mmCIF file of N, CA and C in Angstrom:
data_model
loop_
_atom_site.group_PDB
_atom_site.id
_atom_site.type_symbol
_atom_site.label_atom_id
_atom_site.label_comp_id
_atom_site.label_asym_id
_atom_site.label_seq_id
_atom_site.Cartn_x
_atom_site.Cartn_y
_atom_site.Cartn_z
ATOM 1 N N MET O 1 2.081 -3.872 23.307
ATOM 2 C CA MET O 1 1.375 -5.206 23.634
ATOM 3 C C MET O 1 1.664 -5.174 21.788
ATOM 4 N N ARG O 2 1.448 -6.130 21.522
ATOM 5 C CA ARG O 2 1.035 -6.290 19.707
ATOM 6 C C ARG O 2 -0.039 -6.173 19.354
ATOM 7 N N SER O 3 -0.320 -5.501 18.151
ATOM 8 C CA SER O 3 -2.185 -4.985 17.924
ATOM 9 C C SER O 3 -2.490 -6.690 17.115
ATOM 10 N N GLN O 4 -3.819 -6.188 17.450
ATOM 11 C CA GLN O 4 -4.612 -7.670 16.806
ATOM 12 C C GLN O 4 -4.866 -7.494 15.830
ATOM 13 N N CYS O 5 -4.572 -6.223 14.974
ATOM 14 C CA CYS O 5 -4.901 -6.670 13.485
ATOM 15 C C CYS O 5 -4.331 -7.420 12.964
ATOM 16 N N PHE O 6 -4.364 -8.319 12.050
ATOM 17 C CA PHE O 6 -3.432 -9.335 11.451
ATOM 18 C C PHE O 6 -4.628 -8.944 9.484
ATOM 19 N N ILE O 7 -3.609 -10.168 8.499
ATOM 20 C CA ILE O 7 -4.098 -10.398 7.361
ATOM 21 C C ILE O 7 -4.271 -11.769 7.239
ATOM 22 N N ALA O 8 -5.515 -12.375 6.857
ATOM 23 C CA ALA O 8 -6.031 -13.737 6.545
ATOM 24 C C ALA O 8 -5.732 -13.773 4.976
ATOM 25 N N SER O 9 -5.387 -15.135 4.785
ATOM 26 C CA SER O 9 -5.308 -15.291 3.454
ATOM 27 C C SER O 9 -6.290 -16.850 3.178
ATOM 28 N N PHE O 10 -6.658 -16.977 2.469
ATOM 29 C CA PHE O 10 -7.417 -18.372 1.640
ATOM 30 C C PHE O 10 -6.859 -18.643 0.764
ATOM 31 N N ASP O 11 -6.888 -19.949 1.067
ATOM 32 C CA ASP O 11 -5.897 -21.050 -0.254
ATOM 33 C C ASP O 11 -7.309 -21.674 -0.535
ATOM 34 N N LEU O 12 -8.015 -21.316 -2.126
ATOM 35 C CA LEU O 12 -8.773 -22.001 -2.714
ATOM 36 C C LEU O 12 -8.877 -23.486 -2.931
ATOM 37 N N GLY O 13 -6.947 -24.055 -2.936
ATOM 38 C CA GLY O 13 -6.579 -25.201 -3.393
ATOM 39 C C GLY O 13 -7.209 -26.215 -2.513
ATOM 40 N N ASN O 14 -7.341 -26.101 -1.465
ATOM 41 C CA ASN O 14 -7.090 -26.086 -0.037
ATOM 42 C C ASN O 14 -8.281 -26.239 0.658
ATOM 43 N N GLU O 15 -8.840 -24.894 0.495
ATOM 44 C CA GLU O 15 -9.984 -24.488 1.278
ATOM 45 C C GLU O 15 -9.971 -23.867 2.842
ATOM 46 N N CYS O 16 -8.972 -23.669 2.865
ATOM 47 C CA CYS O 16 -7.800 -23.210 4.194
ATOM 48 C C CYS O 16 -7.852 -22.315 4.669
ATOM 49 N N TYR O 17 -8.022 -21.326 5.820
ATOM 50 C CA TYR O 17 -7.633 -19.926 6.124
ATOM 51 C C TYR O 17 -6.150 -19.914 6.636
ATOM 52 N N GLN O 18 -5.048 -19.280 6.272
ATOM 53 C CA GLN O 18 -3.805 -19.243 6.915
ATOM 54 C C GLN O 18 -3.345 -17.883 7.700
ATOM 55 N N GLU O 19 -2.927 -17.125 8.178
ATOM 56 C CA GLU O 19 -2.232 -15.556 8.874
ATOM 57 C C GLU O 19 -0.938 -15.081 7.963
ATOM 58 N N VAL O 20 -1.247 -14.299 7.187
ATOM 59 C CA VAL O 20 -0.325 -14.140 6.779
ATOM 60 C C VAL O 20 0.948 -13.107 8.012
ATOM 61 N N LEU O 21 1.503 -13.727 8.127
ATOM 62 C CA LEU O 21 2.924 -13.014 9.150
ATOM 63 C C LEU O 21 3.149 -11.359 8.370
ATOM 64 N N LEU O 22 2.926 -10.103 9.517
ATOM 65 C CA LEU O 22 2.925 -9.008 9.669
ATOM 66 C C LEU O 22 4.235 -8.656 9.631
ATOM 67 N N PRO O 23 5.235 -7.893 9.275
ATOM 68 C CA PRO O 23 6.533 -7.270 9.663
ATOM 69 C C PRO O 23 7.162 -6.867 10.799
ATOM 70 N N ASP O 24 7.825 -7.194 11.365
ATOM 71 C CA ASP O 24 7.984 -6.645 12.555
ATOM 72 C C ASP O 24 8.102 -4.967 13.471
ATOM 73 N N TYR O 25 8.530 -4.248 12.031
ATOM 74 C CA TYR O 25 8.112 -2.850 12.241
ATOM 75 C C TYR O 25 6.014 -2.576 12.409
ATOM 76 N N PHE O 26 5.575 -3.469 12.407
ATOM 77 C CA PHE O 26 4.180 -2.823 12.056
ATOM 78 C C PHE O 26 3.732 -1.984 13.261
ATOM 79 N N ASP O 27 3.981 -2.115 14.399
ATOM 80 C CA ASP O 27 3.530 -2.037 15.575
ATOM 81 C C ASP O 27 3.733 -0.084 15.475
ATOM 82 N N GLU O 28 4.475 0.130 14.711
ATOM 83 C CA GLU O 28 5.076 1.625 14.561
ATOM 84 C C GLU O 28 3.864 2.016 13.134
ATOM 85 N N VAL O 29 2.978 1.304 13.027
ATOM 86 C CA VAL O 29 2.260 2.102 11.638
ATOM 87 C C VAL O 29 0.519 2.440 12.021
ATOM 88 N N ASP O 30 -0.110 2.917 11.189
ATOM 89 C CA ASP O 30 -1.486 2.744 11.863
ATOM 90 C C ASP O 30 -2.383 2.150 11.666
ATOM 91 N N GLU O 31 -3.294 1.097 12.145
ATOM 92 C CA GLU O 31 -3.712 0.043 11.662
ATOM 93 C C GLU O 31 -4.987 0.389 10.917
ATOM 94 N N ASN O 32 -5.360 2.134 11.493
ATOM 95 C CA ASN O 32 -6.831 2.371 10.709
ATOM 96 C C ASN O 32 -6.067 2.940 9.243
ATOM 97 N N THR O 33 -5.286 2.968 8.636
ATOM 98 C CA THR O 33 -4.998 3.652 7.619
ATOM 99 C C THR O 33 -4.405 2.397 6.836
ATOM 100 N N ILE O 34 -4.555 0.926 6.886
ATOM 101 C CA ILE O 34 -4.189 0.390 6.082
ATOM 102 C C ILE O 34 -5.200 -0.660 4.463
ATOM 103 N N HIS O 35 -4.127 0.194 3.899
ATOM 104 C CA HIS O 35 -4.695 -0.556 2.698
ATOM 105 C C HIS O 35 -3.598 -1.916 1.549
ATOM 106 N N LEU O 36 -4.577 -2.917 1.592
ATOM 107 C CA LEU O 36 -3.659 -4.302 0.676
ATOM 108 C C LEU O 36 -4.134 -3.655 -0.788
ATOM 109 N N SER O 37 -3.075 -4.423 -1.383
ATOM 110 C CA SER O 37 -2.978 -4.379 -3.007
ATOM 111 C C SER O 37 -2.105 -5.127 -3.382
ATOM 112 N N VAL O 38 -1.640 -5.436 -4.496
ATOM 113 C CA VAL O 38 -0.841 -5.963 -5.042
ATOM 114 C C VAL O 38 0.580 -5.202 -6.147
ATOM 115 N N PHE O 39 1.591 -5.035 -5.959
ATOM 116 C CA PHE O 39 2.655 -4.350 -6.474
ATOM 117 C C PHE O 39 3.543 -5.223 -7.015
ATOM 118 N N ARG O 40 3.980 -5.721 -8.388
ATOM 119 C CA ARG O 40 4.813 -6.396 -9.378
ATOM 120 C C ARG O 40 4.473 -7.869 -8.576
ATOM 121 N N ASP O 41 3.312 -8.364 -8.469
ATOM 122 C CA ASP O 41 3.173 -9.951 -7.806
ATOM 123 C C ASP O 41 3.254 -9.934 -6.655
ATOM 124 N N CYS O 42 3.529 -8.808 -6.080
ATOM 125 C CA CYS O 42 3.711 -9.107 -4.497
ATOM 126 C C CYS O 42 2.305 -8.509 -3.701
ATOM 127 N N LEU O 43 2.625 -8.716 -2.357
ATOM 128 C CA LEU O 43 1.487 -8.778 -1.187
ATOM 129 C C LEU O 43 2.037 -7.013 -1.211
ATOM 130 N N CYS O 44 1.303 -6.085 -0.877
ATOM 131 C CA CYS O 44 1.655 -4.914 -0.916
ATOM 132 C C CYS O 44 0.690 -4.279 0.573
ATOM 133 N N MET O 45 1.511 -3.763 1.329
ATOM 134 C CA MET O 45 0.745 -2.639 2.661
ATOM 135 C C MET O 45 1.141 -1.567 2.649
ATOM 136 N N ILE O 46 0.072 -0.549 2.307
ATOM 137 C CA ILE O 46 0.322 0.936 2.814
ATOM 138 C C ILE O 46 -0.568 1.049 3.503
ATOM 139 N N SER O 47 -0.028 1.633 4.643
ATOM 140 C CA SER O 47 -0.009 2.494 5.948
ATOM 141 C C SER O 47 0.370 3.502 6.198
ATOM 142 N N GLY O 48 -0.303 4.661 6.593
ATOM 143 C CA GLY O 48 0.391 6.085 6.524
ATOM 144 C C GLY O 48 0.759 6.682 5.680
ATOM 145 N N GLU O 49 2.117 6.883 5.809
ATOM 146 C CA GLU O 49 3.019 7.102 4.943
ATOM 147 C C GLU O 49 4.252 6.089 4.042
ATOM 148 N N ASP O 50 3.872 4.723 4.820
ATOM 149 C CA ASP O 50 4.788 3.608 4.581
ATOM 150 C C ASP O 50 4.058 2.523 3.402
ATOM 151 N N VAL O 51 4.964 2.673 2.346
ATOM 152 C CA VAL O 51 4.273 1.240 1.436
ATOM 153 C C VAL O 51 5.778 0.232 1.459
ATOM 154 N N SER O 52 4.774 -1.167 1.878
ATOM 155 C CA SER O 52 5.764 -2.102 2.186
ATOM 156 C C SER O 52 5.307 -3.201 1.514
ATOM 157 N N VAL O 53 5.964 -3.966 0.720
ATOM 158 C CA VAL O 53 5.844 -4.893 -0.063
ATOM 159 C C VAL O 53 6.750 -6.025 0.891
ATOM 160 N N MET O 54 5.279 -7.592 0.387
ATOM 161 C CA MET O 54 6.373 -9.107 0.725
ATOM 162 C C MET O 54 6.208 -9.628 -0.657
ATOM 163 N N LYS O 55 7.954 -9.610 -0.567
ATOM 164 C CA LYS O 55 8.598 -10.331 -1.676
ATOM 165 C C LYS O 55 8.453 -11.552 -1.869
ATOM 166 N N GLU O 56 8.342 -12.414 -0.483
ATOM 167 C CA GLU O 56 8.199 -13.873 -1.065
ATOM 168 C C GLU O 56 6.725 -13.928 -0.490
ATOM 169 N N TYR O 57 6.086 -14.691 -0.771
ATOM 170 C CA TYR O 57 4.745 -14.796 0.128
ATOM 171 C C TYR O 57 4.831 -15.807 0.734
ATOM 172 N N GLY O 58 3.990 -15.569 2.234
ATOM 173 C CA GLY O 58 4.459 -16.389 3.211
ATOM 174 C C GLY O 58 5.162 -16.171 3.691
ATOM 175 N N ASN O 59 6.333 -15.100 3.782
ATOM 176 C CA ASN O 59 8.014 -15.395 4.391
ATOM 177 C C ASN O 59 7.797 -14.125 5.082
ATOM 178 N N LYS O 60 7.676 -14.134 6.354
ATOM 179 C CA LYS O 60 7.788 -12.654 6.970
ATOM 180 C C LYS O 60 8.888 -11.683 6.490
ATOM 181 N N GLU O 61 9.717 -12.301 6.869
ATOM 182 C CA GLU O 61 11.140 -11.705 6.548
ATOM 183 C C GLU O 61 11.505 -11.212 5.218
ATOM 184 N N SER O 62 10.742 -11.369 4.385
ATOM 185 C CA SER O 62 10.679 -11.007 2.857
ATOM 186 C C SER O 62 10.303 -9.581 2.840
ATOM 187 N N TRP O 63 9.225 -9.204 3.803
ATOM 188 C CA TRP O 63 8.704 -8.022 4.434
ATOM 189 C C TRP O 63 9.833 -6.917 3.622
ATOM 190 N N THR O 64 9.603 -6.124 2.999
ATOM 191 C CA THR O 64 10.099 -4.432 2.821
ATOM 192 C C THR O 64 9.980 -3.259 2.722
ATOM 193 N N LYS O 65 10.057 -2.673 3.238
ATOM 194 C CA LYS O 65 9.604 -0.944 3.362
ATOM 195 C C LYS O 65 9.987 -0.149 1.758
ATOM 196 N N LEU O 66 9.231 -0.462 0.808
ATOM 197 C CA LEU O 66 9.608 0.098 -0.787
ATOM 198 C C LEU O 66 9.526 1.698 -0.487
ATOM 199 N N ILE O 67 8.574 2.237 0.425
ATOM 200 C CA ILE O 67 9.111 3.846 -0.059
ATOM 201 C C ILE O 67 8.423 4.548 1.237
ATOM 202 N N THR O 68 9.075 5.375 2.145
ATOM 203 C CA THR O 68 8.171 6.265 3.203
ATOM 204 C C THR O 68 8.009 7.878 2.522
ATOM 205 N N ILE O 69 6.944 8.089 2.069
ATOM 206 C CA ILE O 69 6.469 9.819 1.764
ATOM 207 C C ILE O 69 6.251 10.912 2.462
ATOM 208 N N SER O 70 7.191 10.753 3.572
ATOM 209 C CA SER O 70 6.780 11.970 4.675
ATOM 210 C C SER O 70 6.646 13.328 4.177
ATOM 211 N N TYR O 71 6.567 14.045 3.227
ATOM 212 C CA TYR O 71 5.877 15.136 2.936
ATOM 213 C C TYR O 71 4.226 14.731 2.667
ATOM 214 N N LEU O 72 3.512 13.702 2.510
ATOM 215 C CA LEU O 72 2.346 13.891 2.678
ATOM 216 C C LEU O 72 1.533 14.281 4.117
ATOM 217 N N ARG O 73 2.464 14.254 4.781
ATOM 218 C CA ARG O 73 2.064 14.157 6.788
ATOM 219 C C ARG O 73 1.753 16.209 6.161
ATOM 220 N N ASP O 74 0.924 16.057 7.171
ATOM 221 C CA ASP O 74 0.052 17.522 7.587
ATOM 222 C C ASP O 74 0.336 17.488 8.702
ATOM 223 N N PRO O 75 1.488 18.658 9.381
ATOM 224 C CA PRO O 75 1.294 18.270 10.776
ATOM 225 C C PRO O 75 0.462 18.742 11.647
ATOM 226 N N SER O 76 -0.802 19.598 10.877
ATOM 227 C CA SER O 76 -1.892 19.727 12.230
ATOM 228 C C SER O 76 -2.856 19.048 11.619
ATOM 229 N N ALA O 77 -2.275 17.839 11.088
ATOM 230 C CA ALA O 77 -3.904 17.181 10.951
ATOM 231 C C ALA O 77 -3.384 15.863 11.834
ATOM 232 N N SER O 78 -4.527 15.305 11.818
ATOM 233 C CA SER O 78 -4.283 13.940 13.108
ATOM 234 C C SER O 78 -4.002 12.660 12.609
ATOM 235 N N SER O 79 -4.151 13.003 11.087
ATOM 236 C CA SER O 79 -4.245 11.158 10.804
ATOM 237 C C SER O 79 -3.719 11.473 9.465
ATOM 238 N N TYR O 80 -2.761 10.443 9.205
ATOM 239 C CA TYR O 80 -2.367 10.203 7.696
ATOM 240 C C TYR O 80 -3.417 10.221 6.322
ATOM 241 N N PRO O 81 -2.947 10.658 5.634
ATOM 242 C CA PRO O 81 -4.062 10.898 4.599
ATOM 243 C C PRO O 81 -4.365 9.316 4.198
ATOM 244 N N ASP O 82 -5.509 9.082 3.403
ATOM 245 C CA ASP O 82 -6.310 8.046 2.575
ATOM 246 C C ASP O 82 -4.980 7.831 1.880
ATOM 247 N N ILE O 83 -3.801 6.574 2.165
ATOM 248 C CA ILE O 83 -2.982 6.521 0.249
ATOM 249 C C ILE O 83 -3.026 4.541 -0.477
ATOM 250 N N MET O 84 -3.074 4.819 -1.507
ATOM 251 C CA MET O 84 -3.257 3.565 -2.254
ATOM 252 C C MET O 84 -2.346 3.126 -3.455
ATOM 253 N N GLY O 85 -1.714 2.528 -3.560
ATOM 254 C CA GLY O 85 -0.675 2.120 -4.685
ATOM 255 C C GLY O 85 -2.021 2.265 -5.891
ATOM 256 N N ILE O 86 -1.106 2.338 -7.023
ATOM 257 C CA ILE O 86 -1.755 2.014 -8.333
ATOM 258 C C ILE O 86 -1.400 1.158 -8.935
ATOM 259 N N CYS O 87 0.114 2.223 -8.983
ATOM 260 C CA CYS O 87 1.270 0.930 -9.727
ATOM 261 C C CYS O 87 2.717 0.520 -9.615
ATOM 262 N N VAL O 88 3.442 -0.356 -9.770
ATOM 263 C CA VAL O 88 4.769 0.119 -9.818
ATOM 264 C C VAL O 88 5.691 -0.317 -11.192
ATOM 265 N N PHE O 89 5.879 0.741 -11.746
ATOM 266 C CA PHE O 89 6.675 0.777 -13.007
ATOM 267 C C PHE O 89 7.969 0.070 -12.935
ATOM 268 N N GLU O 90 8.079 -0.449 -14.149
ATOM 269 C CA GLU O 90 9.695 -0.869 -14.264
ATOM 270 C C GLU O 90 11.063 -0.010 -14.150
ATOM 271 N N ASP O 91 10.602 1.082 -14.128
ATOM 272 C CA ASP O 91 11.049 1.760 -13.891
ATOM 273 C C ASP O 91 11.079 2.643 -12.802
ATOM 274 N N GLU O 92 10.972 1.725 -11.639
ATOM 275 C CA GLU O 92 10.953 2.447 -9.840
ATOM 276 C C GLU O 92 10.349 3.316 -9.569
ATOM 277 N N GLN O 93 9.249 3.870 -11.150
ATOM 278 C CA GLN O 93 8.450 5.203 -10.534
ATOM 279 C C GLN O 93 7.206 4.545 -9.635
ATOM 280 N N VAL O 94 6.438 4.819 -8.897
ATOM 281 C CA VAL O 94 5.577 4.494 -8.119
ATOM 282 C C VAL O 94 4.581 5.589 -8.412
ATOM 283 N N LEU O 95 3.098 5.145 -8.780
ATOM 284 C CA LEU O 95 2.058 6.225 -8.958
ATOM 285 C C LEU O 95 1.203 5.728 -7.754
ATOM 286 N N LEU O 96 0.078 6.614 -7.195
ATOM 287 C CA LEU O 96 -0.058 6.665 -5.629
ATOM 288 C C LEU O 96 -0.868 7.298 -5.833
ATOM 289 N N THR O 97 -2.253 7.559 -5.404
ATOM 290 C CA THR O 97 -3.300 8.503 -5.065
ATOM 291 C C THR O 97 -3.689 8.841 -3.621
ATOM 292 N N TYR O 98 -4.156 9.848 -3.477
ATOM 293 C CA TYR O 98 -4.012 9.941 -1.606
ATOM 294 C C TYR O 98 -5.143 10.778 -1.414
ATOM 295 N N GLN O 99 -6.051 11.072 -0.463
ATOM 296 C CA GLN O 99 -7.313 11.896 0.177
ATOM 297 C C GLN O 99 -6.777 13.415 0.180
ATOM 298 N N GLY O 100 -6.960 14.407 -0.928
ATOM 299 C CA GLY O 100 -6.454 15.369 -0.338
ATOM 300 C C GLY O 100 -7.246 16.364 0.435
ATOM 301 N N ASP O 101 -7.053 17.674 0.307
ATOM 302 C CA ASP O 101 -8.027 18.530 1.260
ATOM 303 C C ASP O 101 -9.600 18.621 0.242
ATOM 304 N N THR O 102 -10.121 18.692 -0.684
ATOM 305 C CA THR O 102 -11.315 18.296 -1.240
ATOM 306 C C THR O 102 -11.639 17.413 -2.657
ATOM 307 N N ARG O 103 -10.277 16.905 -3.130
ATOM 308 C CA ARG O 103 -10.564 15.380 -4.136
ATOM 309 C C ARG O 103 -9.580 14.737 -3.628
ATOM 310 N N TRP O 104 -9.401 13.258 -4.686
ATOM 311 C CA TRP O 104 -8.223 12.254 -4.782
ATOM 312 C C TRP O 104 -7.060 13.105 -5.225
ATOM 313 N N GLU O 105 -6.048 13.364 -5.101
ATOM 314 C CA GLU O 105 -4.651 13.831 -5.562
ATOM 315 C C GLU O 105 -4.149 12.523 -6.180
ATOM 316 N N HIS O 106 -3.267 13.079 -6.975
ATOM 317 C CA HIS O 106 -1.801 11.516 -7.468
ATOM 318 C C HIS O 106 -1.020 12.102 -7.700
ATOM 319 N N ILE O 107 -0.022 11.106 -7.451
ATOM 320 C CA ILE O 107 1.380 11.170 -7.149
ATOM 321 C C ILE O 107 1.940 10.451 -7.793
ATOM 322 N N SER O 108 3.347 10.586 -8.740
ATOM 323 C CA SER O 108 4.397 9.920 -9.373
ATOM 324 C C SER O 108 5.340 9.940 -8.130
ATOM 325 N N TYR O 109 6.028 9.246 -7.805
ATOM 326 C CA TYR O 109 7.270 8.705 -7.234
ATOM 327 C C TYR O 109 8.252 8.047 -7.937
ATOM 328 N N ASN O 110 9.779 8.930 -7.902
ATOM 329 C CA ASN O 110 10.508 8.349 -8.382
ATOM 330 C C ASN O 110 11.941 7.859 -7.072
ATOM 331 N N ARG O 111 11.931 6.167 -7.358
ATOM 332 C CA ARG O 111 12.261 5.404 -6.424
ATOM 333 C C ARG O 111 14.390 5.473 -6.266
ATOM 334 N N LYS O 112 14.539 5.799 -7.782
ATOM 335 C CA LYS O 112 15.830 5.909 -7.274
ATOM 336 C C LYS O 112 16.249 7.291 -7.305
ATOM 337 N N ASN O 113 16.048 8.349 -7.569
ATOM 338 C CA ASN O 113 16.079 9.489 -7.317
ATOM 339 C C ASN O 113 15.495 10.468 -5.983
ATOM 340 N N ASN O 114 14.046 9.403 -5.572
ATOM 341 C CA ASN O 114 14.147 9.903 -4.156
ATOM 342 C C ASN O 114 12.501 11.834 -4.727
ATOM 343 N N THR O 115 12.646 11.631 -5.765
ATOM 344 C CA THR O 115 11.751 12.613 -6.263
ATOM 345 C C THR O 115 10.585 12.327 -6.922
ATOM 346 N N SER O 116 9.265 13.467 -6.846
ATOM 347 C CA SER O 116 7.788 12.918 -6.602
ATOM 348 C C SER O 116 7.539 14.107 -7.509
ATOM 349 N N LYS O 117 6.564 14.298 -8.235
ATOM 350 C CA LYS O 117 5.484 15.012 -8.898
ATOM 351 C C LYS O 117 4.327 14.478 -8.798
ATOM 352 N N PHE O 118 3.374 15.487 -8.091
ATOM 353 C CA PHE O 118 1.787 15.716 -8.660
ATOM 354 C C PHE O 118 1.530 15.610 -10.136
ATOM 355 N N ILE O 119 0.486 14.824 -10.526
ATOM 356 C CA ILE O 119 0.134 14.476 -11.867
ATOM 357 C C ILE O 119 -1.401 14.695 -11.850
ATOM 358 N N GLU O 120 -2.335 15.296 -13.069
ATOM 359 C CA GLU O 120 -3.537 15.795 -12.894
ATOM 360 C C GLU O 120 -4.076 14.994 -14.242
ATOM 361 N N PHE O 121 -5.670 14.860 -13.613
ATOM 362 C CA PHE O 121 -5.976 13.875 -14.575
ATOM 363 C C PHE O 121 -7.342 14.499 -14.838
ATOM 364 N N GLU O 122 -8.108 14.435 -15.991
ATOM 365 C CA GLU O 122 -8.769 14.841 -15.975
ATOM 366 C C GLU O 122 -10.148 13.990 -15.283
ATOM 367 N N ASN O 123 -9.989 12.309 -15.488
ATOM 368 C CA ASN O 123 -10.831 11.817 -14.681
ATOM 369 C C ASN O 123 -10.300 10.997 -13.246
ATOM 370 N N THR O 124 -10.972 10.685 -11.968
ATOM 371 C CA THR O 124 -10.073 9.894 -11.263
ATOM 372 C C THR O 124 -10.178 8.522 -11.864
ATOM 373 N N PRO O 125 -8.798 8.121 -12.009
ATOM 374 C CA PRO O 125 -8.689 6.644 -12.393
ATOM 375 C C PRO O 125 -9.648 5.480 -11.605
ATOM 376 N N GLU O 126 -9.908 4.527 -12.292
ATOM 377 C CA GLU O 126 -10.069 3.256 -11.292
ATOM 378 C C GLU O 126 -9.456 2.341 -10.960
ATOM 379 N N ILE O 127 -9.189 1.556 -10.019
ATOM 380 C CA ILE O 127 -8.241 0.252 -10.254
ATOM 381 C C ILE O 127 -9.039 -0.600 -10.022
ATOM 382 N N CYS O 128 -8.431 -1.343 -10.880
ATOM 383 C CA CYS O 128 -8.994 -3.193 -10.902
ATOM 384 C C CYS O 128 -8.849 -3.727 -10.322
ATOM 385 N N VAL O 129 -9.941 -4.492 -9.299
ATOM 386 C CA VAL O 129 -9.300 -5.348 -8.577
ATOM 387 C C VAL O 129 -9.781 -7.130 -9.182
ATOM 388 N N GLU O 130 -8.502 -7.789 -8.908
ATOM 389 C CA GLU O 130 -8.826 -9.418 -9.291
ATOM 390 C C GLU O 130 -9.943 -9.654 -7.886
ATOM 391 N N SER O 131 -10.673 -10.843 -9.469
ATOM 392 C CA SER O 131 -11.627 -11.408 -7.996
ATOM 393 C C SER O 131 -11.833 -12.591 -8.812
ATOM 394 N N LEU O 132 -12.473 -13.592 -8.209
ATOM 395 C CA LEU O 132 -12.891 -14.899 -8.747
ATOM 396 C C LEU O 132 -13.954 -14.838 -9.635
ATOM 397 N N ILE O 133 -14.453 -13.927 -9.086
ATOM 398 C CA ILE O 133 -16.118 -13.771 -8.723
ATOM 399 C C ILE O 133 -17.137 -13.539 -10.525
ATOM 400 N N SER O 134 -17.447 -14.275 -11.291
ATOM 401 C CA SER O 134 -17.707 -13.663 -12.652
ATOM 402 C C SER O 134 -18.944 -12.780 -12.334
ATOM 403 N N PRO O 135 -19.019 -11.738 -13.223
ATOM 404 C CA PRO O 135 -20.132 -10.842 -13.258
ATOM 405 C C PRO O 135 -21.573 -11.484 -13.547
#
C-alpha cells in the first residue's frame, strides 16, 4: 500500500498548490525521518540514510539518490539518526549533520571516492532557511 506522505508546493504567482511527486523508491524510506532541503538549487529529500535530489523540479523521473550513508546505521537502534544536509560543494563534498548520542555530529562525505570524515566544530552551525517573510 502506498504511503500517505506527500510533498505539497505552493506557486506564489498563481496562488495554487500542487503535489510534488515522490520517487518510486519512496516506499522503501522511513517517512518519519524525512527532511527537505535545497542542494544546488534542487529540491533535496533526506530520509534515513538516503539523500535524494530532484534535478528537474516537477519531474518525478528526475529524482536521483545522491548518496547512501549506511555506516550511520546503528544495528542496535530502532531508527536512523536525524540527518540534515547542510551543503553540497562543487568538488562533490557533501556536508551533513546528524543527531549523535549526546550532540549533533558533522560529516564531510566525498562522493567521488566514497569516503567520509567526521568534522569537529566549536559551535553548532546554523542552517539558513530561505523565506519570503521579512523580519
